[in-house]
Short mmCIF file of C-alpha atoms and ligand atoms in Angstrom, two decimals:
data_model
loop_
_atom_site.label_atom_id
_atom_site.label_comp_id
_atom_site.label_asym_id
_atom_site.label_seq_id
_atom_site.Cartn_x
_atom_site.Cartn_y
_atom_site.Cartn_z
CA MET A 1 0.00 0.00 0.00
CA MET A 2 1.06 3.61 -0.48
CA ASN A 3 2.36 5.17 2.73
CA ARG A 4 1.32 8.58 4.06
CA GLU A 5 4.03 10.47 2.17
CA GLU A 6 3.15 8.76 -1.10
CA ILE A 7 -0.58 9.40 -0.63
CA LEU A 8 0.14 13.07 0.14
CA LYS A 9 2.29 13.46 -3.00
CA PHE A 10 -0.40 11.80 -5.06
CA LYS A 11 -3.17 14.07 -3.71
CA GLU A 12 -1.06 17.21 -4.18
CA GLY A 13 -0.41 16.23 -7.76
CA LEU A 14 -4.05 15.46 -8.49
CA ASP A 15 -5.15 18.79 -6.98
CA ASP A 16 -2.59 20.64 -9.05
CA LEU A 17 -3.93 19.02 -12.22
CA ASN A 18 -7.58 19.44 -11.15
CA VAL A 19 -8.18 15.72 -11.43
CA TYR A 20 -10.75 14.37 -8.94
CA LEU A 21 -11.09 10.68 -8.14
CA SER A 22 -13.78 8.54 -6.53
CA GLU A 23 -13.03 5.98 -3.79
CA LYS A 24 -13.10 3.26 -6.43
CA GLN A 25 -10.54 5.09 -8.57
CA TYR A 26 -8.22 5.64 -5.57
CA LYS A 27 -8.48 1.94 -4.82
CA GLN A 28 -7.51 1.13 -8.41
CA PHE A 29 -4.41 3.34 -8.15
CA HIS A 30 -3.47 1.61 -4.88
CA MET A 31 -3.81 -1.81 -6.50
CA PHE A 32 -1.75 -0.75 -9.52
CA PHE A 33 0.92 0.67 -7.17
CA ASP A 34 1.11 -2.65 -5.28
CA MET A 35 1.28 -4.70 -8.48
CA LEU A 36 4.10 -2.52 -9.87
CA GLN A 37 6.15 -2.86 -6.69
CA GLU A 38 5.58 -6.62 -6.43
CA LYS A 39 6.39 -7.32 -10.09
CA ASN A 40 9.44 -5.06 -10.11
CA LYS A 41 11.01 -7.37 -7.51
CA VAL A 42 11.01 -10.28 -9.95
CA MET A 43 11.38 -8.63 -13.35
CA ASN A 44 12.65 -5.45 -14.94
CA LEU A 45 9.34 -3.69 -15.41
CA THR A 46 10.20 -0.02 -14.94
CA ALA A 47 13.37 1.83 -13.98
CA ILE A 48 11.52 3.71 -11.24
CA THR A 49 10.86 1.44 -8.29
CA GLU A 50 10.59 3.52 -5.12
CA GLY A 51 7.14 4.64 -3.97
CA VAL A 52 7.30 8.42 -4.31
CA GLY A 53 8.90 7.97 -7.74
CA ILE A 54 6.03 5.74 -8.90
CA VAL A 55 3.47 8.25 -7.68
CA GLN A 56 5.13 11.31 -9.13
CA LYS A 57 7.03 10.17 -12.21
CA HIS A 58 4.53 7.54 -13.33
CA PHE A 59 1.03 8.31 -12.01
CA ILE A 60 1.04 12.11 -11.92
CA ASP A 61 3.29 12.43 -14.97
CA SER A 62 0.86 10.25 -16.99
CA LEU A 63 -2.09 12.41 -15.94
CA THR A 64 -0.44 15.63 -17.16
CA ILE A 65 -2.21 14.82 -20.43
CA VAL A 66 -4.93 17.15 -19.06
CA LYS A 67 -2.58 20.05 -19.85
CA ALA A 68 -2.83 19.22 -23.55
CA GLU A 69 -6.30 17.70 -24.01
CA ASP A 70 -9.79 18.02 -22.60
CA MET A 71 -10.23 14.32 -21.83
CA MET A 72 -14.02 14.66 -21.73
CA GLU A 73 -13.84 15.29 -25.50
CA ILE A 74 -11.85 12.11 -26.16
CA ASP A 75 -13.76 8.90 -26.97
CA ASN A 76 -10.85 6.61 -27.74
CA MET A 77 -7.07 6.62 -27.58
CA ILE A 78 -4.01 4.46 -28.18
CA ASP A 79 -0.70 4.34 -26.24
CA ILE A 80 2.32 3.21 -28.26
CA GLY A 81 5.13 1.47 -26.33
CA THR A 82 3.16 1.46 -23.08
CA GLY A 83 5.68 -0.68 -21.16
CA ALA A 84 4.17 -1.31 -17.72
CA GLY A 85 1.11 0.77 -18.70
CA PHE A 86 2.29 4.40 -18.92
CA PRO A 87 0.70 6.74 -19.56
CA ALA A 88 -2.39 4.66 -20.51
CA ILE A 89 -3.39 2.94 -17.25
CA PRO A 90 -3.47 6.09 -15.04
CA ILE A 91 -5.42 7.90 -17.79
CA LYS A 92 -7.86 5.00 -18.06
CA ILE A 93 -8.41 4.89 -14.28
CA ALA A 94 -8.99 8.65 -14.09
CA PHE A 95 -11.11 8.85 -17.28
CA PRO A 96 -12.92 5.51 -17.52
CA HIS A 97 -15.17 6.62 -20.41
CA VAL A 98 -12.17 6.58 -22.81
CA GLU A 99 -11.91 3.42 -24.87
CA MET A 100 -8.24 2.47 -24.71
CA VAL A 101 -5.77 0.41 -26.73
CA LEU A 102 -2.25 -0.19 -25.43
CA VAL A 103 0.58 -1.50 -27.59
CA ASP A 104 3.97 -2.93 -26.70
CA SER A 105 6.45 -5.12 -28.55
CA LEU A 106 7.64 -6.93 -25.40
CA ASP A 107 5.30 -9.71 -24.34
CA LYS A 108 6.30 -9.83 -20.64
CA ARG A 109 5.14 -6.21 -20.31
CA VAL A 110 1.92 -6.94 -22.23
CA ASN A 111 1.26 -9.88 -19.88
CA PHE A 112 1.74 -7.64 -16.85
CA VAL A 113 -0.60 -4.98 -18.27
CA ASN A 114 -3.24 -7.64 -18.94
CA GLU A 115 -2.96 -8.80 -15.31
CA VAL A 116 -3.48 -5.18 -14.20
CA ILE A 117 -6.52 -4.76 -16.47
CA GLU A 118 -8.07 -7.86 -14.97
CA ALA A 119 -7.22 -7.12 -11.33
CA LEU A 120 -8.54 -3.53 -11.55
CA ASP A 121 -11.60 -4.72 -13.48
CA LEU A 122 -11.05 -2.11 -16.20
CA LYS A 123 -13.48 -2.17 -19.13
CA LYS A 124 -13.23 -1.10 -22.79
CA ILE A 125 -9.45 -1.55 -22.79
CA ARG A 126 -7.08 -4.02 -24.43
CA CYS A 127 -3.34 -4.45 -24.63
CA ILE A 128 -1.90 -5.72 -27.91
CA HIS A 129 1.47 -7.41 -28.32
CA GLY A 130 3.06 -6.05 -31.49
CA ARG A 131 5.13 -3.37 -33.14
CA ALA A 132 3.75 0.01 -34.03
CA GLU A 133 5.12 -0.35 -37.57
CA ASP A 134 2.98 -3.47 -38.19
CA LEU A 135 -0.15 -2.46 -36.28
CA GLY A 136 -0.22 0.92 -38.03
CA HIS A 137 -1.34 -0.92 -41.18
CA ASP A 138 -4.14 -2.87 -39.44
CA PRO A 139 -7.43 -1.50 -40.84
CA GLN A 140 -9.07 -1.93 -37.41
CA LEU A 141 -6.53 0.47 -35.88
CA ARG A 142 -5.36 2.76 -38.68
CA GLU A 143 -6.75 6.32 -38.48
CA LYS A 144 -9.26 5.22 -35.86
CA PHE A 145 -8.23 7.22 -32.75
CA ASP A 146 -9.05 10.67 -31.37
CA LEU A 147 -5.73 10.67 -29.54
CA CYS A 148 -2.42 8.80 -29.66
CA VAL A 149 0.11 9.16 -26.84
CA SER A 150 3.63 7.84 -26.31
CA ARG A 151 6.22 8.27 -23.56
CA ALA A 152 9.92 7.39 -23.59
CA VAL A 153 9.87 5.26 -26.73
CA ALA A 154 11.88 7.07 -29.43
CA ASN A 155 12.84 10.51 -30.69
CA LEU A 156 10.09 12.63 -32.18
CA ALA A 157 10.92 12.00 -35.86
CA VAL A 158 10.65 8.23 -35.28
CA LEU A 159 7.64 8.56 -32.99
CA ALA A 160 5.74 10.51 -35.62
CA GLU A 161 6.05 7.56 -37.99
CA TYR A 162 5.01 5.11 -35.25
CA CYS A 163 2.10 7.14 -33.93
CA MET A 164 0.52 9.39 -36.57
CA PRO A 165 -0.91 6.52 -38.69
CA PHE A 166 -3.29 5.64 -35.80
CA VAL A 167 -4.76 9.15 -35.51
CA LYS A 168 -8.05 10.21 -37.16
CA PRO A 169 -7.39 12.81 -39.86
CA GLN A 170 -8.68 16.33 -39.23
CA LYS A 171 -9.94 15.89 -35.69
CA GLY A 172 -7.31 13.70 -34.01
CA SER A 173 -4.04 14.51 -32.30
CA PHE A 174 -0.81 12.94 -31.11
CA VAL A 175 0.79 13.97 -27.82
CA ALA A 176 4.42 13.01 -27.14
CA TYR A 177 5.55 13.03 -23.50
CA LYS A 178 9.08 14.45 -23.34
CA ALA A 179 11.69 15.93 -21.01
CA GLY A 180 14.65 18.22 -21.43
CA ASP A 181 15.54 20.72 -24.12
CA LEU A 182 13.60 19.80 -27.24
CA HIS A 183 14.41 22.54 -29.72
CA GLU A 184 16.72 20.42 -31.81
CA GLU A 185 14.52 17.31 -31.57
CA ILE A 186 11.49 19.29 -32.70
CA ASP A 187 13.37 20.88 -35.61
CA MET A 188 14.66 17.47 -36.71
CA ALA A 189 11.12 16.02 -36.56
CA ARG A 190 9.19 18.68 -38.44
CA ASN A 191 9.59 17.02 -41.82
CA SER A 192 8.63 13.57 -40.55
CA VAL A 193 5.54 14.96 -38.80
CA ASN A 194 4.47 16.75 -41.99
CA MET A 195 5.02 13.63 -44.13
CA MET A 196 2.66 11.75 -41.79
CA GLY A 197 -0.04 14.40 -42.31
CA GLY A 198 0.53 16.31 -39.10
CA GLU A 199 1.69 19.64 -37.82
CA ILE A 200 3.47 20.46 -34.56
CA LYS A 201 1.14 22.98 -32.94
CA GLN A 202 2.47 23.47 -29.44
CA GLU A 203 5.16 22.56 -26.95
CA ILE A 204 3.71 22.70 -23.44
CA GLY A 205 6.47 22.97 -20.85
CA PHE A 206 5.95 22.68 -17.08
CA PHE A 207 7.30 21.20 -13.83
CA LEU A 208 5.70 18.16 -12.27
CA PRO A 209 3.63 19.47 -9.32
CA TYR A 210 5.70 20.47 -6.26
CA SER A 211 8.96 19.40 -7.87
CA ASP A 212 11.84 20.64 -10.01
CA ILE A 213 11.27 17.86 -12.55
CA SER A 214 10.72 19.53 -15.91
CA ARG A 215 8.51 17.99 -18.57
CA SER A 216 7.06 18.84 -21.99
CA LEU A 217 4.12 17.66 -23.98
CA ILE A 218 4.37 18.10 -27.72
CA TRP A 219 0.94 18.53 -29.22
CA ILE A 220 0.62 17.54 -32.86
CA GLN A 221 -2.54 17.83 -34.88
CA LYS A 222 -3.35 15.48 -37.75
CA GLU A 223 -4.52 17.50 -40.68
CA MET A 224 -4.29 15.06 -43.59
CA ARG A 225 -4.32 11.31 -44.06
CA THR A 226 -1.05 9.45 -43.65
CA PRO A 227 0.26 8.13 -47.01
CA LYS A 228 -0.23 4.35 -47.28
CA MET A 229 3.49 3.59 -47.41
CA TYR A 230 3.91 4.71 -43.76
CA PRO A 231 4.89 3.37 -41.34
CA ARG A 232 7.73 1.63 -43.13
CA LYS A 233 8.67 -1.95 -42.25
CA ALA A 234 9.52 -2.83 -38.63
CA GLY A 235 12.93 -1.48 -37.63
CA ILE A 236 13.30 0.94 -40.57
CA PRO A 237 11.87 4.10 -38.90
CA SER A 238 14.38 3.90 -36.03
CA LYS A 239 17.30 2.93 -38.31
CA SER A 240 16.62 5.61 -40.92
CA PRO A 241 14.40 8.33 -39.44
CA ILE A 242 12.81 10.68 -41.97
CA GLU A 243 14.93 13.83 -42.11
N1 SAM B 301 5.81 4.22 -22.10
C1 SAM B 301 6.35 3.50 -20.96
C2 SAM B 301 6.81 4.45 -19.89
O1 SAM B 301 6.89 5.64 -20.17
O2 SAM B 301 7.10 4.00 -18.76
C3 SAM B 301 7.45 2.55 -21.37
C4 SAM B 301 8.72 3.18 -21.86
S1 SAM B 301 9.96 1.98 -22.29
C5 SAM B 301 11.43 2.91 -22.10
C6 SAM B 301 9.75 1.82 -24.06
C7 SAM B 301 8.75 0.75 -24.44
O3 SAM B 301 8.45 0.87 -25.83
C8 SAM B 301 9.26 -0.65 -24.22
O4 SAM B 301 8.36 -1.37 -23.40
C9 SAM B 301 9.38 -1.24 -25.63
O5 SAM B 301 9.08 -2.64 -25.65
C10 SAM B 301 8.35 -0.42 -26.40
N2 SAM B 301 8.63 -0.25 -27.85
C11 SAM B 301 9.78 0.20 -28.41
N3 SAM B 301 9.66 0.22 -29.75
C12 SAM B 301 8.41 -0.19 -30.05
C13 SAM B 301 7.70 -0.39 -31.28
N4 SAM B 301 8.28 -0.13 -32.46
N5 SAM B 301 6.43 -0.84 -31.21
C14 SAM B 301 5.85 -1.12 -30.01
N6 SAM B 301 6.47 -0.96 -28.82
C15 SAM B 301 7.74 -0.50 -28.84
#
């Protein structure tokens, strides 16, 4: 269970983001916290293992999506390279109306996420084992989502090729969770984003609540359809990013 300090950090963060949870939702976060700590003892699930870190750098960080999107306007979303479920699981707990698809190429992480989905009794959510480059061509998933998110998976030029194919043209968006100085990364990615039918609209910089941990969300709007040839075959986007 979270201790007093962890609960306090969590509540401070939620207040700062204006996210309000029911008893049931708090309980789901507690269960997820316990499962992460238990599983991290036996396998390499996430680099962050101590309690306050999980609360701040995983739970609250994931929920900063509210700085970029009005989640009440989002019907469905997809998280590419979700790992142990970030940012998708905290967003799903806090905004249960959102239909959610999670993707990861590592099956031990997908198995863990499926255990979490079952234990927390989450509905309208599934975790798929696969690579973004392959799933981006699946007609059930391609250009079907209001929102695509991704955290700590690749640089922005590569991410654009992974993520933009899933986003609905005209009304959908892609939000990349980032940290550090992004000027160069954004400049390098502009062409790739445009090729995928998108445009970088905003970089939203902030500190995680009550901390000196700086973060950015890059908000990209999809304006046109992604050409059929993208994403290229698995492995190519990261080997030869579009310049
Ligand atoms: N998003 C999580 C987070 O922020 O904690 C996990 C980040 S982890 C550093 C990167 C994850 O992306 C890994 O679990 C990896 O298996 C997955 N990944 C990397 N390339 C991928 C691809 N092309 N398609 C799907 N998943 C991918």
